[in-house]
Amino acid sequence: MTTEPTPKWRRLEPDERKEQIFACAARLFGERPYSEVSTSDIAAEAGVARGLINHYFGTKRELYLEIIRRALTVPRLAVEILPDGPLELRADVAIDWFLDMVTSQEKMWLAAIAPEGIGRDLEVERILEEADRESADRVLEAVGLSRESEHGQELNALVRAFGGMVKAAGREWLVRGSLDRSQVHTLLSKSLVTLVGEVFPEIQRAT
């Protein structure tokens, strides 16, 4: 009895192929400046025809902007996986998830927080602002609040300000090496607990 060898490849479903192209493009944009990555490079890296990139994502610019959007937006999954328990525990798990995410796409995350080569035009600014606002909404959801609640707009703005520190801390860790992961974790988790437990109530009382 003979057994046929397992094929080394399989036909990918459209969604899988799209994600494969996305992942290859994100890796290339993380490694090189925007101007030095072509759709031909992405197609070769993903092993697809260049026209398939246009089919799924449109232009190189549109693909790059989508990569930035996804790299900087905290998904709802990050809230759903949080355990029940005190704020300190939820903050600890949330920051740990975030640092794992950053580690898994380090180069692209760093490129996304300071996009270069495409120009800081209105569309780029809009995407960055939307990502910050949506990510702040996820943080508010994680602590049982909403931007639609009373003082929600102010709370969202406070979280966005916290997000500025998150990006700065990420650079100190990944680029300058002046902080290690454990130190960044402590900084961000303790700051988040203080923000939610002390700053939020003060702002709500004052407005």
Coordinates of C-alpha atoms in Angstrom, one line a residue:
M1 CA 0.0 0.0 0.0
T2 CA 1.4 3.4 -1.0
T3 CA 0.7 6.7 0.5
E4 CA 0.8 9.8 -1.7
P5 CA 2.9 12.6 -0.3
T6 CA 1.2 15.5 1.3
P7 CA 1.2 18.5 -1.1
K8 CA 3.6 21.3 -0.1
W9 CA 1.1 23.9 -1.1
R10 CA -2.7 24.3 -1.1
R11 CA -5.0 26.7 -2.9
L12 CA -5.8 29.6 -0.6
E13 CA -9.3 30.9 -0.1
P14 CA -9.7 34.6 -1.2
D15 CA -9.7 35.9 2.4
E16 CA -6.6 33.9 3.2
R17 CA -4.9 35.2 0.0
K18 CA -5.8 38.8 0.9
E19 CA -4.4 38.4 4.4
Q20 CA -1.2 36.9 2.9
I21 CA -0.7 39.9 0.6
F22 CA -1.5 42.2 3.5
A23 CA 1.1 40.5 5.8
C24 CA 3.8 40.6 3.1
A25 CA 3.1 44.3 2.3
A26 CA 3.3 45.2 6.0
R27 CA 6.6 43.4 6.4
L28 CA 8.1 45.2 3.4
F29 CA 6.8 48.6 4.5
G30 CA 8.2 48.0 7.9
E31 CA 11.6 47.2 6.5
R32 CA 11.9 49.9 3.8
P33 CA 10.7 53.5 3.3
Y34 CA 7.4 53.8 1.4
S35 CA 9.0 55.1 -1.7
E36 CA 11.3 52.0 -2.0
V37 CA 8.5 49.5 -2.0
S38 CA 6.6 48.8 -5.2
T39 CA 3.5 46.8 -5.9
S40 CA 5.8 44.5 -7.9
D41 CA 7.9 43.9 -4.8
I42 CA 4.8 43.1 -2.8
A43 CA 3.5 40.7 -5.5
A44 CA 6.8 38.9 -5.6
E45 CA 7.0 38.6 -1.9
A46 CA 3.4 37.2 -1.7
G47 CA 3.8 35.1 -4.8
V48 CA 0.9 36.6 -6.6
A49 CA 0.2 38.6 -9.7
R50 CA 0.4 42.3 -9.3
G51 CA -3.2 42.7 -10.5
L52 CA -4.4 40.8 -7.5
I53 CA -3.1 43.5 -5.2
N54 CA -5.1 46.1 -7.1
H55 CA -8.1 43.9 -7.0
Y56 CA -8.0 43.5 -3.2
F57 CA -6.6 46.9 -2.1
G58 CA -6.5 49.4 -4.9
T59 CA -3.4 51.4 -5.2
K60 CA -0.1 51.1 -3.2
R61 CA -1.1 54.1 -1.3
E62 CA -4.5 52.7 -0.3
L63 CA -2.8 49.4 0.8
Y64 CA -0.3 51.4 2.9
L65 CA -3.0 53.5 4.6
E66 CA -4.9 50.3 5.5
I67 CA -1.8 48.8 7.0
I68 CA -1.3 52.0 9.1
R69 CA -5.0 51.9 10.2
R70 CA -4.8 48.3 11.3
A71 CA -1.4 48.7 13.0
L72 CA -2.6 51.5 15.2
T73 CA -6.2 50.4 15.9
V74 CA -6.9 48.3 19.0
P75 CA -9.4 45.6 17.9
R76 CA -12.5 44.6 19.8
L77 CA -10.9 41.2 20.5
A78 CA -8.4 42.9 22.8
V79 CA -11.4 43.9 25.1
E80 CA -13.2 40.6 24.8
I81 CA -10.2 38.6 26.1
L82 CA -9.9 40.6 29.2
P83 CA -10.7 38.7 32.4
D84 CA -13.2 39.7 35.0
G85 CA -11.6 41.2 38.0
P86 CA -10.2 44.4 39.5
L87 CA -9.0 47.3 37.3
E88 CA -5.3 46.4 38.1
L89 CA -5.7 42.9 36.7
R90 CA -7.5 44.1 33.6
A91 CA -4.9 46.8 32.9
D92 CA -2.1 44.3 33.4
V93 CA -3.6 41.9 30.9
A94 CA -4.5 44.6 28.4
I95 CA -1.0 46.1 28.4
D96 CA 0.6 42.7 28.1
W97 CA -1.6 42.0 25.1
F98 CA -0.6 45.3 23.6
L99 CA 3.1 44.7 24.0
D100 CA 2.8 41.2 22.5
M101 CA 1.0 42.8 19.5
V102 CA 3.8 45.5 19.1
T103 CA 6.5 42.8 19.4
S104 CA 4.8 40.7 16.6
Q105 CA 4.9 43.6 14.2
E106 CA 7.6 45.8 15.6
K107 CA 8.9 47.4 12.4
M108 CA 5.5 48.1 11.0
W109 CA 4.2 49.6 14.2
L110 CA 7.1 51.9 14.5
A111 CA 6.6 52.9 10.8
A112 CA 2.9 53.5 11.4
I113 CA 3.3 55.8 14.4
A114 CA 5.5 58.1 12.3
P115 CA 4.6 57.5 8.6
E116 CA 7.2 58.8 6.2
G117 CA 7.5 59.0 2.4
I118 CA 3.8 59.3 1.7
G119 CA 3.4 62.9 3.0
R120 CA 1.4 64.0 6.0
D121 CA -1.7 65.0 4.1
L122 CA -5.2 65.3 5.3
E123 CA -6.1 61.7 4.5
V124 CA -3.2 60.4 6.5
E125 CA -4.0 62.7 9.4
R126 CA -7.6 61.5 9.3
I127 CA -6.6 57.9 9.5
L128 CA -4.3 58.5 12.4
E129 CA -6.9 60.4 14.3
E130 CA -9.6 57.8 13.6
A131 CA -7.3 55.0 14.8
D132 CA -6.5 56.9 18.0
R133 CA -10.2 57.6 18.6
E134 CA -11.3 54.0 18.0
S135 CA -8.5 52.6 20.1
A136 CA -9.5 55.0 22.9
D137 CA -13.0 53.7 22.6
R138 CA -11.7 50.2 23.1
V139 CA -10.0 51.3 26.3
L140 CA -13.2 52.9 27.6
E141 CA -15.1 49.8 26.8
A142 CA -12.6 47.7 28.7
V143 CA -13.3 49.8 31.9
G144 CA -17.1 49.8 31.4
L145 CA -17.4 53.3 29.9
S146 CA -18.3 54.7 26.5
R147 CA -17.6 57.8 24.4
E148 CA -21.4 58.2 24.1
S149 CA -21.8 58.4 27.9
E150 CA -21.8 61.7 29.9
H151 CA -18.2 63.1 29.7
G152 CA -17.4 60.5 27.1
Q153 CA -15.8 62.9 24.8
E154 CA -13.5 64.2 27.5
L155 CA -12.6 60.7 28.6
N156 CA -11.8 59.7 25.0
A157 CA -9.5 62.7 24.8
L158 CA -7.7 61.7 28.0
V159 CA -7.1 58.2 26.6
R160 CA -5.8 59.6 23.4
A161 CA -3.3 61.7 25.5
F162 CA -2.3 58.5 27.3
G163 CA -1.8 57.0 23.8
G164 CA 0.8 59.6 23.1
M165 CA 2.8 58.3 26.1
V166 CA 2.3 54.8 24.8
K167 CA 3.9 55.6 21.5
A168 CA 6.8 57.5 23.2
A169 CA 7.4 54.6 25.6
G170 CA 7.4 52.2 22.6
R171 CA 10.1 54.2 21.0
E172 CA 12.2 54.3 24.2
W173 CA 11.9 50.5 24.3
L174 CA 12.2 49.4 20.7
V175 CA 14.3 52.2 19.1
R176 CA 16.5 53.7 21.9
G177 CA 16.7 50.7 24.2
S178 CA 16.5 53.0 27.2
L179 CA 13.7 51.0 28.7
D180 CA 13.0 47.2 28.6
R181 CA 9.7 45.5 28.1
S182 CA 9.1 45.0 31.8
Q183 CA 9.7 48.7 32.6
V184 CA 7.4 49.8 29.8
H185 CA 4.7 47.4 31.0
T186 CA 5.0 48.8 34.5
L187 CA 4.9 52.4 33.2
L188 CA 1.8 51.8 31.0
S189 CA -0.2 49.6 33.3
K190 CA 0.3 51.8 36.4
S191 CA -0.4 54.9 34.4
L192 CA -3.6 53.4 33.0
V193 CA -4.8 52.4 36.4
T194 CA -4.1 56.0 37.7
L195 CA -5.9 57.5 34.6
V196 CA -9.0 55.4 35.1
G197 CA -9.1 55.3 38.9
E198 CA -8.1 58.8 39.8
V199 CA -8.0 61.2 36.8
F200 CA -11.3 60.1 35.2
P201 CA -13.3 60.8 38.5
E202 CA -11.6 64.2 38.9
I203 CA -12.5 65.2 35.3
Q204 CA -16.0 64.0 35.7
R205 CA -16.5 66.0 38.9
A206 CA -15.0 69.1 37.4
T207 CA -17.2 69.2 34.3

